[in-house]
Short mmCIF file of C-alpha atoms and ligand atoms in Angstrom, two decimals:
data_model
loop_
_atom_site.label_atom_id
_atom_site.label_comp_id
_atom_site.label_asym_id
_atom_site.label_seq_id
_atom_site.Cartn_x
_atom_site.Cartn_y
_atom_site.Cartn_z
CA UNK I 1 31.02 -19.77 9.84
CA UNK I 2 30.11 -23.43 10.42
CA UNK I 3 27.20 -24.75 8.68
CA UNK I 4 25.76 -24.04 5.42
CA UNK I 5 25.05 -20.45 3.97
CA UNK I 6 21.26 -20.27 3.72
CA UNK I 7 20.83 -18.76 0.16
CA UNK I 8 17.44 -17.08 -0.10
CA UNK I 9 17.98 -14.30 -2.56
CA UNK I 10 15.54 -14.78 -5.60
CA UNK I 11 18.40 -15.86 -7.62
CA UNK I 12 20.88 -17.21 -7.91
CA UNK I 13 19.21 -20.14 -6.25
CA UNK I 14 20.44 -23.13 -4.55
CA UNK I 15 22.12 -25.46 -6.97
CA UNK I 16 20.98 -29.08 -6.12
CA UNK I 17 23.98 -31.48 -5.45
CA UNK I 18 22.99 -33.59 -8.31
CA UNK I 19 23.48 -30.67 -10.74
CA UNK I 20 26.80 -29.68 -9.11
CA UNK I 21 28.05 -33.22 -9.55
CA UNK I 22 26.74 -33.18 -13.31
CA UNK I 23 28.94 -30.00 -13.88
CA UNK I 24 32.15 -31.42 -12.56
CA UNK I 25 33.39 -32.54 -15.88
CA UNK I 26 36.72 -32.42 -17.59
CA UNK I 27 36.80 -30.24 -20.58
CA UNK I 28 36.25 -31.79 -24.06
CA UNK I 29 36.08 -30.91 -27.52
CA UNK I 30 33.02 -28.96 -28.48
CA UNK I 31 33.47 -29.60 -32.06
CA UNK I 32 33.60 -33.40 -31.64
CA UNK I 33 31.47 -35.72 -33.45
CA UNK I 34 29.44 -36.50 -30.05
CA UNK I 35 29.05 -33.14 -28.82
CA UNK I 36 25.57 -32.67 -30.67
CA UNK I 37 24.07 -35.21 -28.45
CA UNK I 38 24.60 -32.92 -25.29
CA UNK I 39 23.60 -29.89 -27.27
CA UNK I 40 20.44 -31.31 -28.65
CA UNK I 41 19.45 -32.55 -25.25
CA UNK I 42 19.69 -29.20 -23.88
CA UNK I 43 17.92 -27.39 -26.63
CA UNK I 44 15.24 -30.00 -27.20
CA UNK I 45 14.91 -30.34 -23.35
CA UNK I 46 13.95 -26.77 -23.11
CA UNK I 47 11.15 -26.97 -25.15
CA UNK I 48 8.64 -28.49 -22.72
CA UNK I 49 9.87 -26.05 -20.17
CA UNK I 50 8.81 -23.12 -22.57
CA UNK I 51 5.66 -25.17 -23.39
CA UNK I 52 6.57 -24.77 -27.04
CA UNK I 53 6.60 -27.07 -30.02
CA UNK I 54 7.06 -24.36 -32.74
CA UNK I 55 9.53 -21.93 -30.86
CA UNK I 56 13.43 -22.29 -31.15
CA UNK I 57 15.15 -22.22 -27.71
CA UNK I 58 18.53 -20.57 -27.77
CA UNK I 59 21.30 -20.52 -25.18
CA UNK I 60 23.62 -17.47 -25.16
CA UNK I 61 26.61 -17.32 -22.83
CA UNK I 62 25.17 -14.43 -20.81
CA UNK I 63 22.61 -13.79 -18.16
CA UNK I 64 19.03 -12.86 -18.63
CA UNK I 65 20.04 -9.36 -19.55
CA UNK I 66 21.93 -10.53 -22.76
CA UNK I 67 18.66 -12.08 -23.84
CA UNK I 68 16.83 -8.73 -23.23
CA UNK I 69 19.23 -7.20 -25.72
CA UNK I 70 19.18 -10.05 -28.17
CA UNK I 71 15.32 -9.79 -28.21
CA UNK I 72 15.41 -6.13 -29.05
CA UNK I 73 18.47 -6.14 -31.31
CA UNK I 74 17.24 -9.12 -33.34
CA UNK I 75 13.57 -8.37 -33.97
CA UNK I 76 13.62 -4.51 -34.19
CA UNK I 77 15.20 -1.66 -36.39
CA UNK I 78 16.61 1.49 -34.94
CA UNK I 79 13.78 3.91 -33.83
CA UNK I 80 11.05 1.24 -33.86
CA UNK I 81 8.35 1.87 -30.95
CA UNK I 82 8.01 -0.45 -28.15
CA UNK I 83 5.50 -0.55 -25.53
CA UNK I 84 6.15 -1.49 -21.89
CA UNK I 85 4.94 -0.98 -18.37
CA UNK I 86 7.37 -0.11 -15.54
CA UNK I 87 6.33 -1.38 -12.09
CA UNK I 88 9.62 -2.30 -10.47
CA UNK I 89 13.46 -2.32 -11.17
CA UNK I 90 13.51 -5.19 -13.65
CA UNK I 91 10.86 -3.96 -15.89
CA UNK I 92 12.38 -0.38 -15.65
CA UNK I 93 15.92 -1.89 -16.67
CA UNK I 94 14.58 -3.48 -19.66
CA UNK I 95 12.65 -0.25 -20.78
CA UNK I 96 15.80 1.65 -20.04
CA UNK I 97 17.87 -0.67 -22.12
CA UNK I 98 15.50 -0.25 -25.10
CA UNK I 99 15.83 3.46 -25.15
CA UNK I 100 19.60 3.19 -24.90
CA UNK I 101 19.67 0.93 -27.81
CA UNK I 102 17.89 3.68 -29.77
CA UNK I 103 14.05 2.37 -29.62
CA UNK I 104 11.16 4.90 -29.09
CA UNK I 105 9.90 3.58 -25.76
CA UNK I 106 6.34 4.25 -24.71
CA UNK I 107 6.17 3.43 -20.87
CA UNK I 108 3.06 2.75 -18.79
CA UNK I 109 4.19 3.93 -15.58
CA UNK I 110 2.72 1.78 -12.74
CA UNK I 111 2.96 2.06 -9.04
CA UNK I 112 5.45 -0.45 -7.57
CA UNK I 113 3.37 -3.31 -6.09
CA UNK I 114 0.93 -3.35 -8.86
CA UNK I 115 0.89 -5.77 -11.75
CA UNK I 116 1.33 -4.97 -15.47
CA UNK I 117 -1.83 -2.89 -16.43
CA UNK I 118 -3.27 -4.88 -19.20
CA UNK I 119 -6.21 -2.58 -19.83
CA UNK I 120 -3.74 0.43 -20.20
CA UNK I 121 -1.60 -1.75 -22.70
CA UNK I 122 -5.02 -2.32 -24.48
CA UNK I 123 -5.64 1.42 -24.52
CA UNK I 124 -2.31 2.10 -25.97
CA UNK I 125 -2.57 -0.48 -28.82
CA UNK I 126 -6.08 0.62 -29.69
CA UNK I 127 -4.67 4.21 -30.00
CA UNK I 128 -2.08 2.81 -32.57
CA UNK I 129 -4.13 2.18 -35.88
CA UNK I 130 -1.09 2.35 -38.20
CA UNK I 131 0.72 -0.14 -35.94
CA UNK I 132 3.70 1.98 -35.09
CA UNK I 133 4.25 -0.14 -32.06
CA UNK I 134 6.56 -3.11 -33.26
CA UNK I 135 6.99 -4.84 -29.74
CA UNK I 136 5.05 -5.09 -26.61
CA UNK I 137 7.32 -5.78 -23.43
CA UNK I 138 6.13 -7.42 -20.12
CA UNK I 139 7.89 -8.64 -17.06
CA UNK I 140 5.95 -11.80 -16.04
CA UNK I 141 7.36 -11.95 -12.59
CA UNK I 142 8.75 -8.61 -11.19
CA UNK I 143 11.40 -9.73 -9.00
CA UNK I 144 11.85 -6.54 -7.26
CA UNK I 145 8.30 -6.27 -5.81
CA UNK I 146 7.28 -10.09 -6.00
CA UNK I 147 4.50 -9.49 -8.35
CA UNK I 148 3.28 -11.78 -11.17
CA UNK I 149 1.36 -10.26 -14.10
CA UNK I 150 -1.01 -12.10 -16.62
CA UNK I 151 0.79 -12.58 -19.87
CA UNK I 152 -2.15 -14.52 -21.39
CA UNK I 153 -4.27 -11.52 -20.78
CA UNK I 154 -2.03 -9.28 -22.51
CA UNK I 155 -1.90 -11.55 -25.60
CA UNK I 156 -5.73 -11.57 -25.50
CA UNK I 157 -5.85 -7.78 -25.33
CA UNK I 158 -3.40 -7.72 -28.32
CA UNK I 159 -5.64 -9.96 -30.34
CA UNK I 160 -8.65 -8.22 -29.49
CA UNK I 161 -7.52 -5.18 -31.43
CA UNK I 162 -5.78 -7.29 -34.10
CA UNK I 163 -2.36 -5.63 -33.26
CA UNK I 164 0.51 -7.47 -35.00
CA UNK I 165 3.16 -6.22 -32.60
CA UNK I 166 5.61 -8.76 -31.30
CA UNK I 167 5.05 -9.96 -27.54
CA UNK I 168 8.45 -10.12 -25.56
CA UNK I 169 8.20 -11.56 -22.02
CA UNK I 170 10.67 -11.49 -19.34
CA UNK I 171 10.19 -14.81 -17.57
CA UNK I 172 13.67 -14.50 -15.80
CA UNK I 173 12.30 -15.36 -12.15
CA UNK I 174 9.33 -17.27 -13.70
CA UNK I 175 10.26 -19.84 -16.01
CA UNK I 176 10.50 -23.44 -14.48
CA UNK I 177 8.87 -22.20 -11.36
CA UNK I 178 5.67 -20.38 -12.35
CA UNK I 179 3.61 -21.52 -15.47
CA UNK I 180 4.69 -19.98 -18.74
CA UNK I 181 3.38 -21.07 -22.12
CA UNK I 182 5.20 -19.91 -25.21
CA UNK I 183 2.80 -21.27 -27.80
CA UNK I 184 -0.60 -21.01 -26.03
CA UNK I 185 -0.07 -17.24 -25.08
CA UNK I 186 1.40 -16.36 -28.49
CA UNK I 187 4.72 -15.18 -26.94
CA UNK I 188 7.30 -14.24 -29.62
CA UNK I 189 10.39 -14.01 -27.28
CA UNK I 190 10.65 -15.49 -23.85
CA UNK I 191 13.73 -14.21 -22.02
CA UNK I 192 15.18 -16.04 -19.03
CA UNK I 193 18.46 -17.02 -17.21
CA UNK I 194 19.93 -20.19 -15.72
CA UNK I 195 20.11 -19.10 -12.16
CA UNK I 196 16.63 -19.17 -10.95
CA UNK I 197 14.17 -21.97 -11.70
CA UNK I 198 16.55 -23.82 -13.73
CA UNK I 199 18.64 -24.05 -10.50
CA UNK I 200 21.95 -23.53 -12.14
CA UNK I 201 24.62 -20.90 -11.59
CA UNK I 202 24.20 -17.70 -13.52
CA UNK I 203 26.06 -17.94 -16.93
CA UNK I 204 23.48 -18.93 -19.48
CA UNK I 205 21.06 -16.66 -21.24
CA UNK I 206 18.05 -18.99 -21.95
CA UNK I 207 15.53 -17.65 -24.41
CA UNK I 208 13.13 -18.99 -26.81
CA UNK I 209 12.00 -17.29 -30.11
CA UNK I 210 8.83 -17.68 -32.19
CA UNK I 211 8.76 -18.47 -35.99
CA UNK I 212 7.17 -14.86 -36.22
CA UNK I 213 10.08 -13.23 -34.20
CA UNK I 214 12.66 -15.15 -36.52
CA UNK I 215 10.80 -13.93 -39.59
CA UNK I 216 10.96 -10.25 -38.17
CA UNK I 217 14.68 -10.77 -37.59
CA UNK I 218 15.31 -11.23 -41.32
CA UNK I 219 14.34 -7.74 -41.93
CA UNK I 220 15.09 -5.96 -38.69
CA UNK I 221 18.16 -3.81 -39.09
CA UNK I 222 19.55 -3.23 -35.64
CA UNK I 223 23.32 -3.89 -35.31
CA UNK I 224 24.15 -7.28 -33.59
CA UNK I 225 26.62 -9.80 -33.86
CA UNK I 226 27.48 -11.75 -30.67
CA UNK I 227 23.90 -12.16 -29.78
CA UNK I 228 22.50 -12.72 -33.52
CA UNK I 229 19.80 -15.27 -33.55
CA UNK I 230 20.62 -16.39 -37.13
CA UNK I 231 24.15 -17.38 -35.99
CA UNK I 232 22.72 -19.55 -33.24
CA UNK I 233 20.00 -21.07 -35.05
CA UNK I 234 22.24 -22.00 -37.96
CA UNK I 235 25.16 -23.65 -35.67
CA UNK I 236 22.51 -25.18 -33.31
CA UNK I 237 20.66 -26.79 -36.36
CA UNK I 238 24.04 -28.85 -36.87
CA UNK I 239 24.15 -29.61 -33.23
CA UNK I 240 27.00 -27.05 -32.49
CA UNK I 241 27.38 -23.43 -31.27
CA UNK I 242 28.85 -20.58 -33.15
CA UNK I 243 31.42 -20.14 -30.34
CA UNK I 244 32.79 -22.07 -27.48
CA UNK I 245 29.92 -22.97 -25.20
CA UNK I 246 30.48 -23.58 -21.51
CA UNK I 247 30.34 -27.33 -20.96
CA UNK I 248 29.73 -27.44 -17.25
CA UNK I 249 26.86 -25.21 -17.93
CA UNK I 250 25.53 -27.52 -20.61
CA UNK I 251 26.04 -30.63 -18.46
CA UNK I 252 24.34 -28.77 -15.74
CA UNK I 253 21.33 -27.66 -17.90
CA UNK I 254 20.85 -31.22 -19.04
CA UNK I 255 20.70 -32.63 -15.36
CA UNK I 256 18.24 -29.60 -14.48
CA UNK I 257 15.89 -30.61 -17.28
CA UNK I 258 15.98 -34.06 -16.25
CA UNK I 259 15.30 -33.19 -12.64
CA UNK I 260 12.36 -31.00 -13.82
CA UNK I 261 10.93 -33.80 -15.95
CA UNK I 262 11.15 -36.18 -13.17
CA UNK I 263 9.25 -34.17 -10.80
CA UNK I 264 6.89 -33.02 -13.48
CA UNK I 265 6.74 -29.51 -14.39
CA UNK I 266 3.05 -29.03 -13.11
CA UNK I 267 4.25 -30.43 -9.65
CA UNK I 268 7.16 -28.04 -9.69
CA UNK I 269 4.69 -25.10 -10.09
CA UNK I 270 2.41 -26.53 -7.67
CA UNK I 271 5.30 -26.94 -5.24
CA UNK I 272 6.39 -23.36 -5.58
CA UNK I 273 2.79 -22.39 -5.21
CA UNK I 274 2.42 -24.33 -1.84
CA UNK I 275 5.65 -23.20 -0.47
CA UNK I 276 4.96 -19.67 -1.41
CA UNK I 277 1.59 -20.02 0.79
CA UNK I 278 3.70 -20.94 3.79
CA UNK I 279 6.03 -17.89 3.39
CA UNK I 280 2.90 -15.67 2.99
CA UNK I 281 1.44 -17.09 6.04
CA UNK I 282 4.61 -16.38 8.04
CA UNK I 283 4.74 -12.73 6.68
CA UNK I 284 0.98 -11.92 6.94
CA UNK I 285 -0.34 -13.97 9.65
CA UNK I 286 2.63 -14.58 11.65
CA UNK I 287 4.81 -11.28 11.62
CA UNK I 288 1.59 -9.15 10.62
CA UNK I 289 3.66 -7.35 8.04
CA UNK I 290 2.69 -6.24 4.55
CA UNK I 291 3.93 -7.56 1.24
CA UNK I 292 5.02 -5.05 -1.39
CA UNK I 293 2.51 -6.71 -3.79
CA UNK I 294 -0.76 -5.16 -3.53
CA UNK I 295 -3.04 -7.58 -4.84
CA UNK I 296 -3.34 -11.06 -3.60
CA UNK I 297 -4.13 -12.45 -7.46
CA UNK I 298 -0.60 -11.04 -8.26
CA UNK I 299 1.34 -12.42 -5.29
CA UNK I 300 4.52 -14.20 -6.70
CA UNK I 301 4.93 -17.65 -6.05
CA UNK I 302 8.72 -17.20 -6.53
CA UNK I 303 9.59 -14.29 -4.44
CA UNK I 304 8.08 -12.23 -1.64
CA UNK I 305 8.86 -8.64 -0.77
CA UNK I 306 8.31 -7.61 2.82
CA UNK I 307 7.60 -4.16 3.69
CA UNK I 308 9.48 -2.87 6.74
CA UNK I 309 7.74 -0.76 9.48
CA UNK I 310 8.43 2.94 9.69
CA UNK I 311 11.80 3.47 11.10
CA UNK I 312 13.44 0.22 10.23
CA UNK I 313 15.80 0.07 7.37
CA UNK I 314 15.59 -3.11 5.24
CA UNK I 315 19.32 -3.25 4.84
CA UNK I 316 19.94 -3.40 8.44
CA UNK I 317 17.78 -6.63 8.78
CA UNK I 318 19.65 -8.09 5.50
CA UNK I 319 23.08 -7.35 7.23
CA UNK I 320 22.09 -8.91 10.44
CA UNK I 321 20.56 -11.93 8.82
CA UNK I 322 23.89 -12.46 6.86
CA UNK I 323 26.52 -11.73 9.47
CA UNK I 324 24.89 -13.23 12.30
CA UNK I 325 22.71 -16.07 10.98
CA UNK I 326 24.64 -16.91 7.62
CA UNK I 327 21.33 -16.18 5.88
CA UNK I 328 21.26 -14.31 2.66
CA UNK I 329 18.13 -12.17 1.76
CA UNK I 330 17.21 -10.11 -1.17
CA UNK I 331 17.63 -6.26 -0.92
CA UNK I 332 15.36 -3.60 -1.85
CA UNK I 333 16.16 -2.17 -5.15
CA UNK I 334 16.15 1.39 -6.34
CA UNK I 335 12.75 2.86 -5.32
CA UNK I 336 12.13 0.59 -2.53
CA UNK I 337 15.78 0.45 -1.22
CA UNK I 338 15.59 0.22 2.49
CA UNK I 339 11.82 -0.18 2.61
CA UNK I 340 11.68 -3.90 2.29
CA UNK I 341 13.72 -7.20 2.12
CA UNK I 342 12.87 -10.08 0.03
CA UNK I 343 12.80 -13.87 0.56
CA UNK I 344 13.43 -15.82 -2.85
CA UNK I 345 11.37 -19.11 -2.63
CA UNK I 346 12.27 -20.66 -5.92
CA UNK I 347 14.20 -23.51 -7.39
CA UNK I 348 15.42 -26.32 -5.46
CA UNK I 349 13.69 -25.96 -2.07
CA UNK I 350 11.32 -27.49 0.55
CA UNK I 351 9.49 -26.55 3.60
CA UNK I 352 12.24 -27.13 5.99
CA UNK I 353 14.74 -25.05 4.13
CA UNK I 354 12.19 -22.37 4.08
CA UNK I 355 11.64 -22.64 7.71
CA UNK I 356 15.51 -21.84 8.19
CA UNK I 357 14.90 -18.75 6.17
CA UNK I 358 11.77 -17.70 7.93
CA UNK I 359 13.29 -18.24 11.39
CA UNK I 360 16.60 -16.55 10.33
CA UNK I 361 14.64 -13.46 8.94
CA UNK I 362 12.52 -13.54 12.18
CA UNK I 363 15.62 -13.25 14.45
CA UNK I 364 17.32 -10.80 12.42
CA UNK I 365 14.24 -8.60 12.65
CA UNK I 366 14.02 -8.97 16.29
CA UNK I 367 17.71 -8.17 16.58
CA UNK I 368 17.02 -4.92 14.45
CA UNK I 369 13.96 -3.70 16.33
CA UNK I 370 11.02 -5.08 14.10
CA UNK I 371 8.19 -5.91 16.66
CA UNK I 372 7.49 -9.36 15.52
CA UNK I 373 6.40 -12.17 17.95
CA UNK I 374 9.31 -14.66 18.33
CA UNK I 375 8.25 -17.89 16.41
CA UNK I 376 5.23 -16.36 14.96
CA UNK I 377 6.52 -16.60 11.24
CA UNK I 378 7.47 -20.24 11.47
CA UNK I 379 4.60 -21.04 13.58
CA UNK I 380 2.17 -19.48 10.70
CA UNK I 381 4.13 -21.09 7.96
CA UNK I 382 3.99 -24.75 9.67
CA UNK I 383 0.44 -24.28 10.35
CA UNK I 384 -0.21 -23.43 6.60
CA UNK I 385 1.77 -26.40 5.27
CA UNK I 386 0.31 -28.90 7.75
CA UNK I 387 -3.22 -27.98 7.20
CA UNK I 388 -2.82 -27.77 3.41
CA UNK I 389 -3.17 -31.10 1.80
CA UNK I 390 -2.09 -29.63 -1.47
CA UNK I 391 1.45 -31.12 -1.56
CA UNK I 392 0.55 -34.42 -3.00
CA UNK I 393 3.23 -35.88 -5.31
CA UNK I 394 1.52 -38.00 -7.88
CA UNK I 395 2.54 -41.57 -7.71
CA UNK I 396 4.28 -41.59 -11.13
CA UNK I 397 6.35 -38.53 -10.07
CA UNK I 398 7.39 -40.23 -6.84
CA UNK I 399 8.30 -43.53 -8.78
CA UNK I 400 10.32 -41.60 -11.13
CA UNK I 401 12.21 -39.74 -8.19
CA UNK I 402 12.93 -43.19 -6.53
CA UNK I 403 14.07 -44.70 -9.78
CA UNK I 404 16.42 -41.81 -10.73
CA UNK I 405 20.00 -43.02 -10.86
CA UNK I 406 22.08 -41.91 -7.86
CA UNK I 407 25.63 -41.49 -8.57
CA UNK I 408 27.51 -44.39 -6.69
CA UNK I 409 24.61 -46.27 -5.93
CA UNK I 410 24.09 -49.35 -8.17
CA UNK I 411 20.70 -49.50 -10.00
N1 PLP K 501 14.53 -9.84 -15.14
C1 PLP K 501 14.19 -10.09 -13.96
C2 PLP K 501 12.70 -10.24 -13.69
C3 PLP K 501 15.13 -10.53 -13.03
O1 PLP K 501 14.79 -10.99 -11.86
C4 PLP K 501 16.42 -10.26 -13.42
C5 PLP K 501 17.52 -10.62 -12.48
O2 PLP K 501 17.31 -10.86 -11.29
C6 PLP K 501 16.67 -9.85 -14.70
C7 PLP K 501 15.85 -9.69 -15.46
C8 PLP K 501 18.30 -9.79 -14.90
O3 PLP K 501 18.65 -10.94 -15.19
P1 PLP K 501 20.34 -11.33 -15.00
O4 PLP K 501 20.72 -10.69 -13.64
O5 PLP K 501 20.46 -12.67 -15.32
O6 PLP K 501 20.95 -10.64 -16.19
#
């Protein structure tokens, strides 16, 4: 099909040309004397993204799922109790993994579309005076439903009852797009991946571990080998990896971190919030459809899950968008399969790219029998963005962007 494929699933996201170029490198010796420069640029460059000075970023050759497993198997012993809330497919999968790895999982079942129930976590922690719960898990941004939860509030709840459990956060579809604060929120393990806000292909598990988590790992007796934090931390300390790293991914990550720093992380969050506002205007104001997310306070700035009217199967809209308009939309997963489709709005994108996705989704819906007004979504998004003065790029960021070296252009 002529023209570009419009990739609007909530990860993998569009990889900017600048990153693609940075990744096109010949292979080199990952044990050379100059390799540590690249490794350190990546590992140190991740600290501001996690908002940490005391945590240790770690890169596994995996996806986010590998970092879920690493968090559990490094910090816990078989049979340890973990507390989590399930309110979408990804929070479900992490809880399921914990069960399969032999932990005692207490699940706070929560309707899909709601956010993590902090008051129920608090009740469970209060009812645990002997501190049997060793880790509390939360999914910051539930990609299946487009719901963001309040990690800081969970930390405050844990502290309010002086519970020593470790706090593990899945920030796979939030890190680098929605604010995350490792140190300030007292997060012990943050789990993420390369293919979302970091604008890279899938292939790197990107995680960050607190001193407390590393301390816990010393006595935790779960079996682990490939995902052992200790092997990584020891090798990374010398500027190397315990096994062969993917060079293109590291070069890509270094470029991604440079791009995020140039735009300014706060500006990146701001852009996501502003762009998400336009998408929501299209869905609710233009198409008069409902989001899966129930509470406006927890609307996700990286993904919107759009409920389909009775009698319409979301998969048909997605199939039509793909085959007729070359637009990839996200599917409804598990419990909400067929009931919704998702638009990912994270990573490297702007208003006009999103207008393509909105218009494509609108045409696919019209073709499959959804009664939306032609042009209504795009018009609502345009009106939102044009009347919203929020997208002001501070002068320093704009200057940095202009000064950034462009391949093939003399400085
Ligand atoms: N957690 C969340 C919130 C996700 O969105 C995803 C994937 O989309 C995962 C975990 C799993 O990550 P991965 O597919 O990188 O293993």
